[in-house]
Coordinates of C-alpha atoms and ligand atoms in Angstrom, one line a residue:
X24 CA 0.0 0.0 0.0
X25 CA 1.1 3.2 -1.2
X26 CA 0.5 6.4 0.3
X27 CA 0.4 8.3 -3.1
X28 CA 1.0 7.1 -6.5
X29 CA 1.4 10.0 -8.9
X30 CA 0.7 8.8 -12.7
X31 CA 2.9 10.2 -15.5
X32 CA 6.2 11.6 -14.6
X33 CA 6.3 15.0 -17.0
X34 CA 7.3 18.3 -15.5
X35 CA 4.2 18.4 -13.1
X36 CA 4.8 14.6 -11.7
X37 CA 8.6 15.1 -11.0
X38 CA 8.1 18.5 -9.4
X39 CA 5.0 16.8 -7.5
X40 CA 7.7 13.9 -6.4
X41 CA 10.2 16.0 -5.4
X42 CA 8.1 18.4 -3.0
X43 CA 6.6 15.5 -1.8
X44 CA 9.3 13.7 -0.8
X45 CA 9.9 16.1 2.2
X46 CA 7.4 14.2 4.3
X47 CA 7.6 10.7 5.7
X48 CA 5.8 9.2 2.9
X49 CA 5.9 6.2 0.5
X50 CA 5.2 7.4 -2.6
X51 CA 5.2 5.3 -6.5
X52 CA 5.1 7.7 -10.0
X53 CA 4.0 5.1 -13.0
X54 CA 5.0 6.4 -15.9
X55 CA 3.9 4.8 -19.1
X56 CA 7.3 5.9 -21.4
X57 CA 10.6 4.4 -21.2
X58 CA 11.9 7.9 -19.4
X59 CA 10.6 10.8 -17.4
X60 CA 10.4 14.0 -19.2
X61 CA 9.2 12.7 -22.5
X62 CA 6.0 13.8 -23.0
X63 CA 4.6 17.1 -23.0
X64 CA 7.6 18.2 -20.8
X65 CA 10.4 17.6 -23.5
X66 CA 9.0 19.7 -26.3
X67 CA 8.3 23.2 -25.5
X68 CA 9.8 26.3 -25.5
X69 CA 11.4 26.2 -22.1
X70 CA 10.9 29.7 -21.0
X71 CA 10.1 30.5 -17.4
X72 CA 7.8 33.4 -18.1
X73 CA 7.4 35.9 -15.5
X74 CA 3.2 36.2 -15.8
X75 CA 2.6 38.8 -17.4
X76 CA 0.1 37.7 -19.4
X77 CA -2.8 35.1 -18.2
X78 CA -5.9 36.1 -17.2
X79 CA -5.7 37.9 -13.6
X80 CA -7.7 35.6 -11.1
X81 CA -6.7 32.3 -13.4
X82 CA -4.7 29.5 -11.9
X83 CA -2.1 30.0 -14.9
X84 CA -1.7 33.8 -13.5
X85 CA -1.1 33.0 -9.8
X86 CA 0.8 30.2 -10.1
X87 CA 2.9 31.4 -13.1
X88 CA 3.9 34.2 -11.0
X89 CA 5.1 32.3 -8.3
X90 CA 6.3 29.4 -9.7
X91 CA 9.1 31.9 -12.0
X92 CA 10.1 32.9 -8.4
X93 CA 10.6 29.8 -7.3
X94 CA 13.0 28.2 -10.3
X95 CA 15.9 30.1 -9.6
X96 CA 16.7 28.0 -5.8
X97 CA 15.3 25.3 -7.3
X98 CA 17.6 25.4 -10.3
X99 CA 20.8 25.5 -7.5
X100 CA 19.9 22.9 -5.6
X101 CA 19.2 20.6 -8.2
X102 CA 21.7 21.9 -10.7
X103 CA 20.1 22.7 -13.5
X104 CA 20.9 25.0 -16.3
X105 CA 18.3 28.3 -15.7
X106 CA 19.2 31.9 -16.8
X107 CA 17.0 34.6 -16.2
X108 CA 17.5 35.9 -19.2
X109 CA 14.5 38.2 -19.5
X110 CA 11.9 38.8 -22.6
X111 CA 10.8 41.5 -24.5
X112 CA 7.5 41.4 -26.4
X113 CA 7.7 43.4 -29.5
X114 CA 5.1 45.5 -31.1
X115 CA 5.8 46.3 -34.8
X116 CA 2.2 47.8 -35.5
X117 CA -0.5 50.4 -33.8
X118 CA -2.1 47.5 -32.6
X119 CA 0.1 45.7 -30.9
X120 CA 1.8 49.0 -30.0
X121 CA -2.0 49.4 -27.8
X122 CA -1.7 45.6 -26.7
X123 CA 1.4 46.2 -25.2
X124 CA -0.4 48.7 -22.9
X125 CA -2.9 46.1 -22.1
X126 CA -0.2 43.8 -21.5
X127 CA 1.7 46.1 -19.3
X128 CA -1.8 46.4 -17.4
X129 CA -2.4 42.7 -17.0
X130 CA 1.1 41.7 -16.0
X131 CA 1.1 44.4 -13.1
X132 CA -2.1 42.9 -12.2
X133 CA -0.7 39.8 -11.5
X134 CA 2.4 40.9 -9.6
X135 CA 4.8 40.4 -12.3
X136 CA 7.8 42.8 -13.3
X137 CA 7.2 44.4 -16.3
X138 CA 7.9 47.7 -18.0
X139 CA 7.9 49.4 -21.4
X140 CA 11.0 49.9 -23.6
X141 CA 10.9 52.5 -26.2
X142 CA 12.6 51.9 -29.3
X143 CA 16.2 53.2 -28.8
X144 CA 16.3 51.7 -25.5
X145 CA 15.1 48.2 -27.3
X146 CA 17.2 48.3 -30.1
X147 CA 20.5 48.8 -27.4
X148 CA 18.9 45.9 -25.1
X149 CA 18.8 43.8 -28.5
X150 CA 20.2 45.1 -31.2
X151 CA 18.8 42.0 -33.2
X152 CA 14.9 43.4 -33.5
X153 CA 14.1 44.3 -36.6
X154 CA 14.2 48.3 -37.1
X155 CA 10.3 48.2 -37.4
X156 CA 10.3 47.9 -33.8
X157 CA 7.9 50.4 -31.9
X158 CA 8.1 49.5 -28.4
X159 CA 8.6 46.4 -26.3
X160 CA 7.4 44.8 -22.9
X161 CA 10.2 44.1 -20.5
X162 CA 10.0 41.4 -18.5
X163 CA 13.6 40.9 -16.2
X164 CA 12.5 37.7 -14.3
X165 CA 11.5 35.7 -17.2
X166 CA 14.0 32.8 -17.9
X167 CA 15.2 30.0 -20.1
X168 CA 15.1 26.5 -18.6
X169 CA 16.7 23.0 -19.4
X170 CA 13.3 21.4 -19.2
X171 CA 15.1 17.8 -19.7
X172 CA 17.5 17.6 -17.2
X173 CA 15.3 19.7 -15.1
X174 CA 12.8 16.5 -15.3
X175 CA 15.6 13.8 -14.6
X176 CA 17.0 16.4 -11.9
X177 CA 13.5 16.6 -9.5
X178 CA 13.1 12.5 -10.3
X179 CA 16.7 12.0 -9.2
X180 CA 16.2 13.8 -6.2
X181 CA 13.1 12.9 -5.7
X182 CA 14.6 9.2 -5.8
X183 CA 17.4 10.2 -3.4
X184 CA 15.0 10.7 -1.0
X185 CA 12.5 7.2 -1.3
X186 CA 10.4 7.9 -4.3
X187 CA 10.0 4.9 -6.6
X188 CA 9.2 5.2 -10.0
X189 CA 7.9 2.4 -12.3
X190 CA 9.1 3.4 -15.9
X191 CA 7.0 1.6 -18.7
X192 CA 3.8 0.9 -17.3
X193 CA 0.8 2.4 -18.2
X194 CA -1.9 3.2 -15.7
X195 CA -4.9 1.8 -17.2
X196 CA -7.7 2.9 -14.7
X197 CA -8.7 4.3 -11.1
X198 CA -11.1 2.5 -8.8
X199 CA -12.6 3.8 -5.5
X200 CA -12.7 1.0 -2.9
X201 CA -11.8 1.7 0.8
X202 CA -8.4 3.1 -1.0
X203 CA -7.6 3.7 -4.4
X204 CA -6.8 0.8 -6.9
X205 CA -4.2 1.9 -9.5
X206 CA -4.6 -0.7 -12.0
X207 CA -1.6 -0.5 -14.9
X208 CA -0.7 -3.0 -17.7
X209 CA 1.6 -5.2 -15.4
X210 CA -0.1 -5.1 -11.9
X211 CA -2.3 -3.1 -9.6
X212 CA -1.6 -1.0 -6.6
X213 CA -3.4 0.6 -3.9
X214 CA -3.2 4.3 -2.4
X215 CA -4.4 6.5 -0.1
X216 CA -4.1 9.6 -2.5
X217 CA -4.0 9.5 -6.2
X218 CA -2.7 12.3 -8.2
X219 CA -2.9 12.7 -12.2
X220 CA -0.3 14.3 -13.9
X221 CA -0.7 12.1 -17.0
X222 CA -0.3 15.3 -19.3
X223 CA -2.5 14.9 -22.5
X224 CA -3.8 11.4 -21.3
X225 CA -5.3 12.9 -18.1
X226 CA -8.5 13.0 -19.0
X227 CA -8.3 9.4 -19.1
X228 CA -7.3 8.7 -15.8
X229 CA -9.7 10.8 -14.7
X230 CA -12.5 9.8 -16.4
X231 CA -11.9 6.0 -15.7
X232 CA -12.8 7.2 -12.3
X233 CA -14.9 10.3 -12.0
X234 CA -18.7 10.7 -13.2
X235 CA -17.7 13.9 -14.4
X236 CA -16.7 14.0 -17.6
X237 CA -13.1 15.8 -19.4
X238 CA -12.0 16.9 -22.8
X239 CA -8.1 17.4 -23.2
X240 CA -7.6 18.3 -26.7
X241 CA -3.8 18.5 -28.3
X242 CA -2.5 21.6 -29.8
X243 CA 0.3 21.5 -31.8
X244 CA 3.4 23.5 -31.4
X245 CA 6.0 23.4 -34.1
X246 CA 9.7 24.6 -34.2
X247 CA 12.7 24.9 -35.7
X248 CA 16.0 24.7 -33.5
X249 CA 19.2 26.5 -35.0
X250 CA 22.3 25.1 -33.7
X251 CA 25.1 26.7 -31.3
X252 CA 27.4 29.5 -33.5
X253 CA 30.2 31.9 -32.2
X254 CA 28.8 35.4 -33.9
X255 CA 26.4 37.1 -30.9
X256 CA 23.0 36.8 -31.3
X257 CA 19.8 37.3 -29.7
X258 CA 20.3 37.4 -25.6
X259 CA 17.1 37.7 -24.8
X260 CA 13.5 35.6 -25.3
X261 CA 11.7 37.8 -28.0
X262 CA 8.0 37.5 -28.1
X263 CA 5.9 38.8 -30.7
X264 CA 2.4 39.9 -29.2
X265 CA 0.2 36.9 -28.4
X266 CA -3.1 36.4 -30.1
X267 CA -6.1 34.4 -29.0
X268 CA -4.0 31.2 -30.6
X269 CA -1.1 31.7 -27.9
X270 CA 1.5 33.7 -26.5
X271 CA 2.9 34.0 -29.9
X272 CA 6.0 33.4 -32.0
X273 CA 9.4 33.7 -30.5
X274 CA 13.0 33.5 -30.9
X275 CA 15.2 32.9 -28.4
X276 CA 18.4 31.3 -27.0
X277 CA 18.2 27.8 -25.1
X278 CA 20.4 27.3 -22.1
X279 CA 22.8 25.1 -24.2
X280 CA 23.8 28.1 -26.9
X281 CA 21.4 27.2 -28.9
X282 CA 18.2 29.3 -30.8
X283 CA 14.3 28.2 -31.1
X284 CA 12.2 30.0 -33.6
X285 CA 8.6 28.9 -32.8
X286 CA 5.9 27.6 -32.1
X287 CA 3.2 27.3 -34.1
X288 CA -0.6 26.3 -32.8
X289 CA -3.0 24.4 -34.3
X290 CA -5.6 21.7 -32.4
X291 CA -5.1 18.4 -34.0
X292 CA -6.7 15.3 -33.5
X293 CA -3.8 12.7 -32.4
X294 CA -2.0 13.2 -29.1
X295 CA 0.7 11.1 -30.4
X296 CA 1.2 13.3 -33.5
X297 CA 4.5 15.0 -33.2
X298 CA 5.5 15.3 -36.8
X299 CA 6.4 18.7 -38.5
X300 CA 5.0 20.3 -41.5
X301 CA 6.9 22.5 -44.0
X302 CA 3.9 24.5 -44.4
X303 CA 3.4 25.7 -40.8
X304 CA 6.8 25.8 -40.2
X305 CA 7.1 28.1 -43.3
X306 CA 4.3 30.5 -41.4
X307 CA 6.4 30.3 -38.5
X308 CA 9.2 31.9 -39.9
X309 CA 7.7 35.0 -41.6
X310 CA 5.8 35.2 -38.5
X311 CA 9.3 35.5 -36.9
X312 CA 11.0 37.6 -39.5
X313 CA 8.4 40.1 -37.9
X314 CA 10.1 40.6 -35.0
X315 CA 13.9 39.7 -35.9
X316 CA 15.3 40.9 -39.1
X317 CA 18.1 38.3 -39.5
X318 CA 17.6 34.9 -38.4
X319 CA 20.6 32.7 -39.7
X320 CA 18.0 29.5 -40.9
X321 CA 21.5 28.3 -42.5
X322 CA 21.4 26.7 -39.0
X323 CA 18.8 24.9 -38.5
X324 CA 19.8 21.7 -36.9
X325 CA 16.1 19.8 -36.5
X326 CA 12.9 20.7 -36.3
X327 CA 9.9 19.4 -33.7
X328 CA 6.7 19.4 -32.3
X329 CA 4.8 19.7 -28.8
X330 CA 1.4 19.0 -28.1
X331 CA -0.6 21.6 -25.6
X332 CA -3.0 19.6 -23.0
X333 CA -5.5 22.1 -24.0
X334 CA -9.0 22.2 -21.5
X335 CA -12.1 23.9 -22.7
X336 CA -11.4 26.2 -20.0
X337 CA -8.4 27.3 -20.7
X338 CA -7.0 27.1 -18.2
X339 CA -5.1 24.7 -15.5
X340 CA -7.7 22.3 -14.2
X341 CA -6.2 21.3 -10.5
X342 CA -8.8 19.8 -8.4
X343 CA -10.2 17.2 -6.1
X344 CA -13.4 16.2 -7.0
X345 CA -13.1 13.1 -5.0
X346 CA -11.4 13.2 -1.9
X347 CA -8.0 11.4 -2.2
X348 CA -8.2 12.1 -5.9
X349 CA -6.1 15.1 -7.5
X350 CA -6.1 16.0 -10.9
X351 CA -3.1 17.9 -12.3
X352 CA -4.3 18.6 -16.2
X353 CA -4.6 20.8 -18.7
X354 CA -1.3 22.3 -18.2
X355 CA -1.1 24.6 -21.4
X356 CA 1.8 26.8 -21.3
X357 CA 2.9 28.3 -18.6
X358 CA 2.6 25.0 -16.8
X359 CA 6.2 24.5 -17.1
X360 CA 6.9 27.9 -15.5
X361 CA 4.0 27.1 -12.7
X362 CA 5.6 24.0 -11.7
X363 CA 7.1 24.8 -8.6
X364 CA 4.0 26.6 -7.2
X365 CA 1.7 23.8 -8.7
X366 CA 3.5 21.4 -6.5
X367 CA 3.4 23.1 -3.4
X368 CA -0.3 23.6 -4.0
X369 CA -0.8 19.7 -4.6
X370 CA 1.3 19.4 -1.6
X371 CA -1.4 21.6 0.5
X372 CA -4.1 19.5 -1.0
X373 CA -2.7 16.0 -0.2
X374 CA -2.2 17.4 3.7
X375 CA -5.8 17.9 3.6
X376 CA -6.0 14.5 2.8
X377 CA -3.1 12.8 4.8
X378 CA -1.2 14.1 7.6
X379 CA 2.3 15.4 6.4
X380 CA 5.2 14.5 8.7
X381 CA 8.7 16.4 7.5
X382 CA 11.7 13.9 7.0
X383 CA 15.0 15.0 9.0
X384 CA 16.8 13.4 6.3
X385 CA 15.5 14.9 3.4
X386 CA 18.5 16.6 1.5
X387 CA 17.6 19.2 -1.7
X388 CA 20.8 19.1 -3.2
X389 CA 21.3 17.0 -5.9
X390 CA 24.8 15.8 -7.1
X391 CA 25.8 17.9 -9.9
X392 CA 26.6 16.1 -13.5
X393 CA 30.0 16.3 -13.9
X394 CA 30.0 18.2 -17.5
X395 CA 34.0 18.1 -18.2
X396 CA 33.2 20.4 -21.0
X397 CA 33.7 23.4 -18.6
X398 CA 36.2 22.4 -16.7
X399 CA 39.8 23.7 -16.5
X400 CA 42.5 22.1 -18.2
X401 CA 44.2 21.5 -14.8
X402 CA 41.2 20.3 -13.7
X403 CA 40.7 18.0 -16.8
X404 CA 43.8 16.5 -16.6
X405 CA 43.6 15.5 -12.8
X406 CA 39.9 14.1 -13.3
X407 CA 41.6 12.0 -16.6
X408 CA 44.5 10.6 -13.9
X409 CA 42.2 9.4 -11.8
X410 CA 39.2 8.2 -14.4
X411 CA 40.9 7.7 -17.7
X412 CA 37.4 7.1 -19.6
X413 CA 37.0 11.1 -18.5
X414 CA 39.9 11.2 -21.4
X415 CA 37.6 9.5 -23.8
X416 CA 35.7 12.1 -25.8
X417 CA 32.4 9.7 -27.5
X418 CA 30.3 13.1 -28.5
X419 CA 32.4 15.1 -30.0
X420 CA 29.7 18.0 -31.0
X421 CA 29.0 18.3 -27.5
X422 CA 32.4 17.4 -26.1
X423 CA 30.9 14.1 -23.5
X424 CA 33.3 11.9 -22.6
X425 CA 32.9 8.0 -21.4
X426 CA 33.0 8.8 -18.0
X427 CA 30.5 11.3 -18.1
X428 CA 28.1 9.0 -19.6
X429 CA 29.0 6.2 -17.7
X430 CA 28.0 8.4 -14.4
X431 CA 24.6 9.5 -15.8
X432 CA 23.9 5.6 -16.4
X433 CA 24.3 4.6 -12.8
X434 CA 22.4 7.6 -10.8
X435 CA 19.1 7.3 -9.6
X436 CA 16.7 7.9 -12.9
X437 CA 19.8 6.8 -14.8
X438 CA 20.0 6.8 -18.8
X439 CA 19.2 3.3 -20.1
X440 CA 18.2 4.7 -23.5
X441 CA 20.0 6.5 -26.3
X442 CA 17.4 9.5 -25.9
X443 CA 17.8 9.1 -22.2
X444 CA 21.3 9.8 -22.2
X445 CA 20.8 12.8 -24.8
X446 CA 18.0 14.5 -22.7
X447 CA 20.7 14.2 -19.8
X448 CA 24.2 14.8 -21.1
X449 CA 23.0 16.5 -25.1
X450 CA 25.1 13.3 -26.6
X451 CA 24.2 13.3 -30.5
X452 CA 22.2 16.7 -29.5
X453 CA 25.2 18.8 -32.0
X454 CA 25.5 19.2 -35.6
X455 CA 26.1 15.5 -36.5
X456 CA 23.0 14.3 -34.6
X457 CA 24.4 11.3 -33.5
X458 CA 26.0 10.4 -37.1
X459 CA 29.3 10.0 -35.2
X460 CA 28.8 8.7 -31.6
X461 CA 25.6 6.5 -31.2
X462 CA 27.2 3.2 -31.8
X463 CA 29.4 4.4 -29.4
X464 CA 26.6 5.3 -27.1
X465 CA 24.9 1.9 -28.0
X466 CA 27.8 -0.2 -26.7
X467 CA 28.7 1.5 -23.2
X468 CA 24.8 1.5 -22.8
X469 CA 24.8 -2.3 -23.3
X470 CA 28.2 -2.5 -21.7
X471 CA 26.3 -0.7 -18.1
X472 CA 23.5 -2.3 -18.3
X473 CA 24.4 -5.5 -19.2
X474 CA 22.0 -6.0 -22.1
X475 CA 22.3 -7.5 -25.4
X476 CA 23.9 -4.0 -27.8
X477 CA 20.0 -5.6 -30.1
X478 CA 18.0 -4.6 -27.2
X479 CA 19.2 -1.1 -26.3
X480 CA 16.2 1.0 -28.2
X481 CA 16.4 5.1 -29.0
X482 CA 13.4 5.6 -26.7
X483 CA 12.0 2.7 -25.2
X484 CA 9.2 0.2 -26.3
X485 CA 10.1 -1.2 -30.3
X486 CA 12.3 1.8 -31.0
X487 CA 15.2 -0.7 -31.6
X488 CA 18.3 0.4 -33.7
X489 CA 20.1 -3.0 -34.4
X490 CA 17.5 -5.3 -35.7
X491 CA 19.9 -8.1 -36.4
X492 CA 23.3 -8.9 -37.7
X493 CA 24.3 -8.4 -41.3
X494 CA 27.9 -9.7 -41.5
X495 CA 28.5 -13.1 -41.9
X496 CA 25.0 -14.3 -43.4
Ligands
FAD2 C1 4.6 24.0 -28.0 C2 4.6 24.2 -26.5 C3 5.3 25.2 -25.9 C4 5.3 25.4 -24.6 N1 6.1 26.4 -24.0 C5 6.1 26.6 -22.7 C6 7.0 27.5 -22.1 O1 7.8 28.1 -22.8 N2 6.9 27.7 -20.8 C7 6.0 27.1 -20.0 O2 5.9 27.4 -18.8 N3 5.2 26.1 -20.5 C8 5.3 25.8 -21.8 N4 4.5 24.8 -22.4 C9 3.7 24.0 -21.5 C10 4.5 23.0 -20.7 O3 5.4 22.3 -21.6 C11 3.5 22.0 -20.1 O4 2.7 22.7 -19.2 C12 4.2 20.9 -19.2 O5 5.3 20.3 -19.9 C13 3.2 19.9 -18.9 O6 3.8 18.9 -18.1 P1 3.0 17.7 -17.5 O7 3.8 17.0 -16.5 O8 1.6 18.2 -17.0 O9 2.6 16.8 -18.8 P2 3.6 15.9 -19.6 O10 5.0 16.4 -19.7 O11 2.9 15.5 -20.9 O12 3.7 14.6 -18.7 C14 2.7 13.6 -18.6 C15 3.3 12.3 -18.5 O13 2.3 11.3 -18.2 C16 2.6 10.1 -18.9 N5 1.4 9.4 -19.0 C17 0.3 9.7 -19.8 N6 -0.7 8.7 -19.6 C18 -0.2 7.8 -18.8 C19 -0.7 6.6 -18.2 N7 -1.9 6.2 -18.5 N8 0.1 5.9 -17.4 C20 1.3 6.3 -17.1 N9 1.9 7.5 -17.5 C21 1.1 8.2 -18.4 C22 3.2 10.6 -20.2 O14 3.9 9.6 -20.8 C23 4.0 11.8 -19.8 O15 5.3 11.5 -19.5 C24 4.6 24.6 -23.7 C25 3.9 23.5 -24.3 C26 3.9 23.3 -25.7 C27 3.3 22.1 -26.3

């Protein structure tokens, strides 16, 4: 018997995990993919927006708000890579020049930091804008976010401190009986609390359970990512101004020196229906072109897709319509800046439910990675003298070495996929996309794990890579 089982193990089910395991509790996340992080959670524009634009009085505008002040602690203890970078929204037309005003409105209204640039002082803040710039909303506290290590980094923790996790098992319904029954595809557990976090497949969960009926419906969001470069670009997230459709285009650095120009949003019928269409992505980029004059598409490295958990209600539906049962869905954007503060409210609405008893052993630090790329060369040298597989470079876009990998296969929420280890060290995430180092990868994987190299997959379930040998037949 389980205290609380969270299902599904995106950004919401980590961070629920992780604030969780404070309290003297024993606590199982099912989660139906091969890693955490994969759904939802691993395709998005990974901006940690200050608020300034959800409805005042919606769940999206209060926790927003305090969730961006939340990350940058977070982002210490658990070492992950967060820069408040800050974003400006960019009006180009009378329009938008007046929707900037309502903007500025709205984002006071909800307690965020916002101002208005004029023009000269924009185009010194970012000389990148196009010169049709009128004004722009300043927003300091906004941030960009690694939203796949930060997944692995709240499950690791989270682990650290007595969470179990179930990877590849799919919760299949919810039953009330004295406790919950979790019933999944290879057993059934039982609960005092049940929380759904199961991103675009929440509705699901829920409605194998409540009378009350949900609709999640996927919107698409589609992008083009530009690799790393040495000329300066754009520092900041640039926004153009949202429409009823989103919070608009933008183009912006990642944390890893990298560029997204995106998304687009359309409502599609598939939730598993992450392909990319030249069409919208064509759209995207003229959209783009309207607030940046000079975007160097000469570097596009890959394009993708996320898929919004979008709620006729637009907004974040967080509730507890039976006692003991909490759903977590709907989380649009800015779910993954809300994270922190959605947990802590889950966390007040399970001690309604259960009485929450602090640990005196819990510890919020997580172990950093090790990430020889930024280390000295003293430093490297005296790591490679004591670990000479720290000497062995096996991505050489990103600059990983054997021992790196090697350490992110044996933590708790290890890598045991090739995808896995690129969410957690960027293996095969440079210019050569893995052209050069996944066999490489494929054999230490098989070498730690002590699998057959035919049975290590991309990304779990029949995603195999070797299907069978060729020499010799
Ligand atoms: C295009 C796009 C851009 C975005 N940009 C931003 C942004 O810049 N800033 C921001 O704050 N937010 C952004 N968001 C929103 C943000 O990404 C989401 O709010 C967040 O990732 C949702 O996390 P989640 O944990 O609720 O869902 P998910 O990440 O989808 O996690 C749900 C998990 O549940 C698992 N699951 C589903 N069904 C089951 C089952 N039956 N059994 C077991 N496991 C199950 C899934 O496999 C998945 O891992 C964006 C979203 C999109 C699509």
């Amino acid at each position: 018997m389980y205290d609380i089982i969270i299902v599904g193990a995106g950004v919401n089910g980590c961070f629920i995990a992780r604030t969780l395991a404070k309290y003297k509790l024993n606590i199982l996340v099912i989660e139906k993919e091969s890693d955490v992080g994969d759904g939802t959670s691993a395709a998005n524009s990974a901006i940690v927006h200050s608020g300034y634009d959800p409805h005042t009085g919606t769940l999206k505008a209060e926790l927003n708000v305090l969730g961006n002040k939340m990350y940058p602690e977070i982002c210490k203890e658990l070492d992950v890579s967060f820069k408040m970078n800050g974003s400006l929204t960019i009006s180009t037309n009378e329009e938008e020049d007046k929707k900037l005003d309502e903007l500025l409105a709205l984002g006071k209204a909800n307690g965020a930091e916002v101002r208005i640039v004029d023009r000269d002082e924009l185009l010194k803040m970012e000389p990148f804008v196009t010169k049709k710039a009128l004004r722009a909303l300043y927003a300091p506290t906004a941030g960009i976010i690694n939203p796949f290590e930060l997944c692995v980094a709240l499950m690791e923790n989270a682990m650290d401190n007595g969470v179990s996790l179930h990877l590849n098992e799919k919760v299949l319904k919810v039953e009330k009986k004295d406790d919950f029954i979790v019933k999944t595809d290879k057993g059934e557990y039982s609960a005092k609390v049940v929380i759904n976090c199961a991103g675009l497949y929440g509705d699901d969960v829920s409605n194998s359970l409540l009378d009350e009926k949900i609709k999640l419906v996927p919107r698409k969001g589609e992008y083009y990512l530009l690799d790393h470069f040495n000329e300066p670009y754009v520092t900041h997230t640039l926004f153009s101004v949202p429409s009823s459709k989103g919070k608009g285009v933008l183009v912006a650095p990642t944390t890893s020196g990298n560029y997204l120009v995106g998304p687009s949003s359309n409502f599609i019928d598939d939730k598993d229906d992450v392909s990319t269409n030249n069409e919208i992505l064509t759209d995207v980029v003229k959209e783009a072109y309207r607030i940046v004059d000079n975007i160097p598409m000469q570097y596009v490295i890959t394009e993708f897709a996320g898929l919004r958990a979008y709620h006729e209600s637009n907004d974040f539906v967080i509730n507890e319509k039976l006692k003991g049962f909490i759903n977590v869905i709907g989380m649009q954007s800015p779910g993954l800046a809300s994270a922190p503060a959605t947990a802590s409210k889950v966390a007040s609405m399970v001690a309604r439910d259960i009485e929450l008893v602090e640990r005196e052993d819990y510890n919020p630090i997580r172990r950093p990675y090790i990430r020889l790329k930024y280390k000295s060369n003293e430093e490297k040298n005296k790591m490679i003298k004591e670990n000479p597989l720290f000497g062995k470079i096996i991505c050489r876009c990103e600059e990983v070495s054997e021992g790196e990998i090697i350490d992110a296969i044996h933590r708790n929420c290890g890598a045991t996929t090739v995808k896995g280890l690129k969410k957690r060290l960027r293996t095969g995430f440079g210019k050569c996309q893995g052209g050069f180092c996944q066999s490489l990868i494929l054999k230490i994987l098989a070498r730690e794990l002590n699998k057959d190299m035919k049975d290590i997959t991309l990304k779990g379930e029949a995603s195999y890579i070797l299907l069978k040998e060729t020499k010799g037949e």
